[in-house]
């Protein structure tokens, strides 16, 4: 089915296009259906309709980080205990990836800071830090646990004049796929960065995987749409091409890194044949990403402000 932007349908956040093809997945939440769709021009994948701001407020209410966080729920651990176990990885990422790409950085802003685990690690490295977090419960926990005062707000609605041009590094982990207006947030972050500053994100790349790329047109041909069990948290699904183009629209220099989760660390959501098939394909995809640097199920994207 085609949806025309001019008829009140979605307009592509990346290219402004208004013609979308149905993707073979959808969500049902609050009695409403959200269809996966793909821009015909630039291939950006989004939802039609997007949840409203009021719905997003409900999605990230008190219990978002309280144990049922999507992706961790079936591992049987709370977000907090999972993040507690990531301290060494957080330090390694900060030193090995962020400070390597922006040597001498003194100030770091995190958007989507959750309970402040990463910011606390950055503060311990001697950086001046600040963070934005949409969930009031997570922001409260950051204060109790780490003494961090996060700005509790949706980054899409934040206006902090004192932050403009201030930050050497702005970091967002697992945030970009949750934004209603990623191009607008990129514009905003670009203003917040100091000259030479680095914007770094990491994000999932389910539709960047070779297995998903192969399966999608087959499911489209069969006219099948799978209902995904989660609430519509992911408003966009990115590939190397679409997220790279989004960054290139704002930053002069861009780097996209593809990573693949080792098959034994995959968070399998069930033992159904579909998921076991996915595991088998992933076992082939994983070495392919190592060899080619493409088709990762995780991506890191870096943009440098001139
Ligand atoms: Zn587009």
CSV table of C-alpha atoms and ligand atoms in Angstrom, one decimal:
chain,number,residue,atom,x,y,z
A,1,UNK,CA,0.0,0.0,0.0
A,2,UNK,CA,1.2,3.5,-0.7
A,3,UNK,CA,0.6,6.4,1.6
A,4,UNK,CA,1.0,9.9,0.3
A,5,UNK,CA,2.4,12.6,2.6
A,6,UNK,CA,0.1,15.1,0.9
A,7,UNK,CA,-3.0,13.1,2.0
A,8,UNK,CA,-2.1,13.5,5.7
A,9,UNK,CA,0.1,10.5,5.8
A,10,UNK,CA,3.7,10.6,7.0
A,11,UNK,CA,6.5,12.7,5.5
A,12,UNK,CA,9.9,11.1,5.5
A,13,UNK,CA,12.1,12.6,8.3
A,14,UNK,CA,15.2,11.9,6.2
A,15,UNK,CA,14.4,12.9,2.6
A,16,UNK,CA,11.0,14.7,2.8
A,17,UNK,CA,9.4,12.0,0.6
A,18,UNK,CA,5.7,11.1,1.0
A,19,UNK,CA,5.4,7.6,-0.6
A,20,UNK,CA,5.9,4.6,1.7
A,21,UNK,CA,5.7,0.9,1.2
A,22,UNK,CA,4.3,-1.4,3.8
A,23,UNK,CA,6.9,-3.4,5.8
A,24,UNK,CA,6.0,-6.9,7.1
A,25,UNK,CA,5.6,-5.9,10.8
A,26,UNK,CA,3.3,-4.0,13.0
A,27,UNK,CA,2.6,-3.2,16.6
A,28,UNK,CA,-0.7,-3.0,18.5
A,29,UNK,CA,-0.7,-0.8,21.6
A,30,UNK,CA,-3.5,1.0,23.5
A,31,UNK,CA,-5.9,-0.6,21.0
A,32,UNK,CA,-4.2,1.1,18.1
A,33,UNK,CA,-2.2,-0.4,15.2
A,34,UNK,CA,1.2,1.0,14.2
A,35,UNK,CA,2.4,-0.3,10.8
A,36,UNK,CA,6.0,-0.5,9.8
A,37,UNK,CA,6.5,1.4,6.5
A,38,UNK,CA,9.5,2.3,4.4
A,39,UNK,CA,10.2,5.5,2.4
A,40,UNK,CA,10.3,4.6,-1.3
A,41,UNK,CA,13.0,7.2,-2.0
A,42,UNK,CA,15.6,6.9,0.8
A,43,UNK,CA,14.5,3.5,2.4
A,44,UNK,CA,14.2,4.9,5.9
A,45,UNK,CA,11.9,2.6,7.9
A,46,UNK,CA,9.4,4.2,10.3
A,47,UNK,CA,5.9,3.7,11.8
A,48,UNK,CA,2.6,4.9,10.4
A,49,UNK,CA,1.3,6.6,12.4
A,50,UNK,CA,4.0,7.6,14.9
A,51,UNK,CA,2.9,7.5,18.5
A,52,UNK,CA,1.9,11.0,19.7
A,53,UNK,CA,3.9,12.9,22.4
A,54,UNK,CA,1.3,12.0,25.0
A,55,UNK,CA,1.6,8.3,24.1
A,56,UNK,CA,5.4,8.5,24.3
A,57,UNK,CA,5.0,10.1,27.8
A,58,UNK,CA,3.0,7.0,28.8
A,59,UNK,CA,5.5,4.6,27.1
A,60,UNK,CA,8.4,6.0,29.2
A,61,UNK,CA,6.4,6.4,32.5
A,62,UNK,CA,7.4,5.2,35.9
A,63,UNK,CA,7.9,1.5,35.0
A,64,UNK,CA,10.0,1.8,31.8
A,65,UNK,CA,13.3,1.1,33.6
A,66,UNK,CA,11.7,-0.9,36.5
A,67,UNK,CA,12.4,-4.4,35.2
A,68,UNK,CA,10.4,-4.9,32.0
A,69,UNK,CA,12.7,-2.9,29.8
A,70,UNK,CA,12.3,-4.2,26.3
A,71,UNK,CA,15.3,-6.3,25.3
A,72,UNK,CA,16.2,-7.2,28.9
A,73,UNK,CA,12.9,-8.5,30.1
A,74,UNK,CA,13.5,-12.1,29.0
A,75,UNK,CA,17.0,-12.2,30.4
A,76,UNK,CA,15.3,-11.9,33.8
A,77,UNK,CA,17.5,-9.0,35.0
A,78,UNK,CA,16.5,-5.5,35.8
A,79,UNK,CA,17.9,-2.6,33.8
A,80,UNK,CA,19.8,-1.4,36.9
A,81,UNK,CA,21.5,-4.7,37.7
A,82,UNK,CA,22.4,-5.1,34.1
A,83,UNK,CA,23.9,-1.6,33.9
A,84,UNK,CA,25.7,-2.2,37.2
A,85,UNK,CA,27.5,-5.0,35.4
A,86,UNK,CA,28.5,-2.8,32.4
A,87,UNK,CA,30.9,-0.5,34.3
A,88,UNK,CA,34.1,-1.9,32.7
A,89,UNK,CA,32.5,-1.8,29.2
A,90,UNK,CA,31.4,1.8,29.8
A,91,UNK,CA,35.0,2.8,30.7
A,92,UNK,CA,36.4,0.9,27.7
A,93,UNK,CA,33.9,2.5,25.4
A,94,UNK,CA,34.6,6.0,26.7
A,95,UNK,CA,38.4,5.6,26.5
A,96,UNK,CA,38.7,3.4,23.4
A,97,UNK,CA,36.0,4.9,21.2
A,98,UNK,CA,34.9,8.4,22.4
A,99,UNK,CA,38.1,9.9,23.8
A,100,UNK,CA,40.1,8.3,21.0
A,101,UNK,CA,38.0,10.1,18.4
A,102,UNK,CA,37.9,13.4,20.4
A,103,UNK,CA,41.2,13.5,22.2
A,104,UNK,CA,41.4,16.0,25.1
A,105,UNK,CA,37.6,16.3,25.5
A,106,UNK,CA,36.7,18.0,28.8
A,107,UNK,CA,32.9,18.2,28.7
A,108,UNK,CA,30.4,15.4,27.9
A,109,UNK,CA,26.6,15.5,27.6
A,110,UNK,CA,24.6,12.4,27.4
A,111,UNK,CA,21.0,12.4,26.1
A,112,UNK,CA,19.0,9.4,27.3
A,113,UNK,CA,21.2,9.1,30.3
A,114,UNK,CA,18.8,6.5,32.1
A,115,UNK,CA,20.1,6.0,35.7
A,116,UNK,CA,23.5,7.7,35.0
A,117,UNK,CA,25.8,4.7,34.8
A,118,UNK,CA,27.7,6.0,31.8
A,119,UNK,CA,27.8,9.6,33.0
A,120,UNK,CA,29.2,8.4,36.4
A,121,UNK,CA,32.0,6.5,34.5
A,122,UNK,CA,32.7,9.6,32.5
A,123,UNK,CA,32.8,11.8,35.6
A,124,UNK,CA,35.2,9.3,37.2
A,125,UNK,CA,37.5,9.9,34.2
A,126,UNK,CA,37.6,13.6,35.1
A,127,UNK,CA,35.1,14.9,32.5
A,128,UNK,CA,32.6,17.6,33.3
A,129,UNK,CA,29.2,15.9,32.7
A,130,UNK,CA,25.5,16.6,32.3
A,131,UNK,CA,22.6,14.5,31.1
A,132,UNK,CA,19.0,14.5,29.9
A,133,UNK,CA,16.6,11.7,30.7
A,134,UNK,CA,12.9,11.4,29.9
A,135,UNK,CA,12.0,9.0,32.7
A,136,UNK,CA,11.5,10.8,36.1
A,137,UNK,CA,12.0,7.5,37.9
A,138,UNK,CA,15.4,6.9,36.2
A,139,UNK,CA,16.5,10.5,36.8
A,140,UNK,CA,15.6,10.1,40.5
A,141,UNK,CA,17.7,7.0,40.7
A,142,UNK,CA,20.7,8.7,39.1
A,143,UNK,CA,20.6,11.3,41.9
A,144,UNK,CA,20.3,8.7,44.7
A,145,UNK,CA,22.9,6.3,43.2
A,146,UNK,CA,25.5,8.6,41.7
A,147,UNK,CA,24.6,12.1,43.0
A,148,UNK,CA,24.0,13.2,39.3
A,149,UNK,CA,21.4,15.9,38.6
A,150,UNK,CA,19.9,15.0,35.2
A,151,UNK,CA,17.6,17.3,33.4
A,152,UNK,CA,14.4,15.3,33.3
A,153,UNK,CA,12.9,16.1,29.9
A,154,UNK,CA,12.4,14.9,26.3
A,155,UNK,CA,15.5,16.0,24.3
A,156,UNK,CA,13.1,17.0,21.5
A,157,UNK,CA,11.7,19.7,23.8
A,158,UNK,CA,14.9,20.8,25.6
A,159,UNK,CA,16.1,24.4,25.3
A,160,UNK,CA,19.1,25.2,27.4
A,161,UNK,CA,20.8,28.3,26.0
A,162,UNK,CA,23.8,27.8,28.4
A,163,UNK,CA,24.5,24.4,26.7
A,164,UNK,CA,25.0,25.8,23.2
A,165,UNK,CA,28.4,25.4,21.9
A,166,UNK,CA,29.6,23.9,25.2
A,167,UNK,CA,30.1,20.2,24.7
A,168,UNK,CA,33.2,18.4,23.3
A,169,UNK,CA,31.2,15.1,23.2
A,170,UNK,CA,27.5,14.4,23.0
A,171,UNK,CA,26.6,10.8,23.4
A,172,UNK,CA,23.3,8.9,23.0
A,173,UNK,CA,23.1,5.2,23.5
A,174,UNK,CA,20.0,3.3,22.3
A,175,UNK,CA,18.1,6.6,21.9
A,176,UNK,CA,18.0,7.5,18.2
A,177,UNK,CA,15.5,4.8,17.3
A,178,UNK,CA,13.1,6.2,19.9
A,179,UNK,CA,13.0,9.8,18.6
A,180,UNK,CA,10.0,11.2,16.8
A,181,UNK,CA,12.2,13.7,14.9
A,182,UNK,CA,15.7,12.4,14.6
A,183,UNK,CA,16.7,15.1,12.0
A,184,UNK,CA,15.6,17.8,14.4
A,185,UNK,CA,17.6,16.3,17.3
A,186,UNK,CA,20.7,16.1,15.0
A,187,UNK,CA,20.3,19.8,14.3
A,188,UNK,CA,19.9,20.5,18.0
A,189,UNK,CA,22.9,18.4,19.0
A,190,UNK,CA,25.0,20.2,16.3
A,191,UNK,CA,24.2,23.5,18.1
A,192,UNK,CA,25.1,22.1,21.5
A,193,UNK,CA,28.6,20.9,20.3
A,194,UNK,CA,31.7,23.0,20.6
A,195,UNK,CA,33.7,23.4,17.3
A,196,UNK,CA,35.4,20.1,16.6
A,197,UNK,CA,33.0,18.4,18.9
A,198,UNK,CA,31.9,14.8,18.4
A,199,UNK,CA,28.3,13.4,18.4
A,200,UNK,CA,28.4,9.6,19.0
A,201,UNK,CA,25.4,7.3,19.1
A,202,UNK,CA,24.9,3.5,19.2
A,203,UNK,CA,21.8,1.9,18.1
A,204,UNK,CA,20.3,-1.5,17.0
A,205,UNK,CA,20.3,-2.5,13.4
A,206,UNK,CA,17.8,-5.3,13.0
A,207,UNK,CA,16.9,-4.2,9.4
A,208,UNK,CA,20.6,-3.8,8.7
A,209,UNK,CA,21.2,-7.6,9.2
A,210,UNK,CA,21.6,-9.6,6.0
A,211,UNK,CA,19.0,-12.1,7.3
A,212,UNK,CA,16.4,-9.4,7.7
A,213,UNK,CA,17.3,-7.9,4.3
A,214,UNK,CA,16.7,-11.3,2.7
A,215,UNK,CA,13.5,-12.1,4.6
A,216,UNK,CA,11.8,-8.8,4.2
A,217,UNK,CA,10.9,-8.8,0.5
A,218,UNK,CA,9.8,-12.5,0.8
A,219,UNK,CA,7.4,-11.6,3.6
A,220,UNK,CA,6.3,-8.5,1.6
A,221,UNK,CA,5.5,-10.6,-1.5
A,222,UNK,CA,3.5,-13.0,0.7
A,223,UNK,CA,1.6,-10.1,2.1
A,224,UNK,CA,2.4,-11.1,5.6
A,225,UNK,CA,2.7,-8.7,8.5
A,226,UNK,CA,4.0,-10.0,11.8
A,227,UNK,CA,2.7,-8.4,15.0
A,228,UNK,CA,5.7,-7.6,17.2
A,229,UNK,CA,5.0,-8.3,20.9
A,230,UNK,CA,6.5,-5.1,22.3
A,231,UNK,CA,5.0,-1.6,22.6
A,232,UNK,CA,6.0,0.7,19.7
A,233,UNK,CA,9.2,1.9,21.3
A,234,UNK,CA,11.2,2.0,18.0
A,235,UNK,CA,9.9,4.8,15.9
A,236,UNK,CA,12.6,4.2,13.3
A,237,UNK,CA,14.7,1.2,12.1
A,238,UNK,CA,18.0,2.2,10.6
A,239,UNK,CA,20.5,0.7,8.2
A,240,UNK,CA,24.1,1.9,7.7
A,241,UNK,CA,22.8,3.8,4.6
A,242,UNK,CA,19.9,5.6,6.2
A,243,UNK,CA,21.6,6.6,9.5
A,244,UNK,CA,24.8,7.5,7.6
A,245,UNK,CA,22.8,9.8,5.3
A,246,UNK,CA,21.0,11.3,8.3
A,247,UNK,CA,24.3,12.2,9.9
A,248,UNK,CA,25.8,13.4,6.6
A,249,UNK,CA,23.0,16.0,6.3
A,250,UNK,CA,24.4,17.7,9.4
A,251,UNK,CA,28.0,16.7,9.9
A,252,UNK,CA,30.9,17.2,7.5
A,253,UNK,CA,32.7,14.1,8.6
A,254,UNK,CA,30.8,10.9,9.5
A,255,UNK,CA,31.9,7.3,10.5
A,256,UNK,CA,29.5,4.4,10.7
A,257,UNK,CA,30.8,1.2,12.5
A,258,UNK,CA,29.0,-2.1,12.1
A,259,UNK,CA,29.1,-4.6,15.0
A,260,UNK,CA,27.5,-8.0,15.2
A,261,UNK,CA,26.5,-9.7,18.5
A,262,UNK,CA,28.1,-13.1,18.9
A,263,UNK,CA,25.4,-15.7,18.4
A,264,UNK,CA,25.8,-17.1,21.9
A,265,UNK,CA,25.1,-13.6,23.4
A,266,UNK,CA,21.8,-13.1,21.4
A,267,UNK,CA,18.8,-12.3,23.5
A,268,UNK,CA,16.4,-14.9,22.0
A,269,UNK,CA,12.8,-13.9,22.7
A,270,UNK,CA,11.4,-17.4,22.4
A,271,UNK,CA,12.3,-20.9,21.2
A,272,UNK,CA,9.8,-20.7,18.3
A,273,UNK,CA,10.9,-21.9,14.8
A,274,UNK,CA,11.0,-18.3,13.6
A,275,UNK,CA,13.5,-17.3,16.3
A,276,UNK,CA,15.6,-20.5,15.9
A,277,UNK,CA,15.7,-19.8,12.2
A,278,UNK,CA,16.8,-16.3,13.0
A,279,UNK,CA,19.6,-17.7,15.3
A,280,UNK,CA,20.8,-19.9,12.5
A,281,UNK,CA,21.0,-17.0,10.0
A,282,UNK,CA,22.7,-14.9,12.6
A,283,UNK,CA,25.4,-17.5,13.1
A,284,UNK,CA,26.1,-17.0,9.3
A,285,UNK,CA,25.8,-13.2,9.5
A,286,UNK,CA,28.1,-12.8,12.5
A,287,UNK,CA,31.4,-13.8,10.8
A,288,UNK,CA,30.2,-11.9,7.6
A,289,UNK,CA,30.1,-8.7,9.6
A,290,UNK,CA,33.5,-9.4,11.0
A,291,UNK,CA,34.9,-9.9,7.5
A,292,UNK,CA,33.1,-7.1,5.6
A,293,UNK,CA,32.3,-4.5,8.2
A,294,UNK,CA,28.6,-4.6,7.0
A,295,UNK,CA,25.2,-6.0,8.0
A,296,UNK,CA,25.8,-5.5,11.7
A,297,UNK,CA,22.9,-5.8,14.2
A,298,UNK,CA,24.5,-3.0,16.2
A,299,UNK,CA,25.9,0.3,14.8
A,300,UNK,CA,28.0,3.1,16.2
A,301,UNK,CA,27.7,6.4,14.3
A,302,UNK,CA,30.1,9.3,14.8
A,303,UNK,CA,29.8,12.8,13.4
A,304,UNK,CA,32.3,15.6,13.9
A,305,UNK,CA,31.3,19.3,13.9
A,306,UNK,CA,33.6,21.4,11.7
B,1,LIG,ZN1,12.8,9.2,2.6
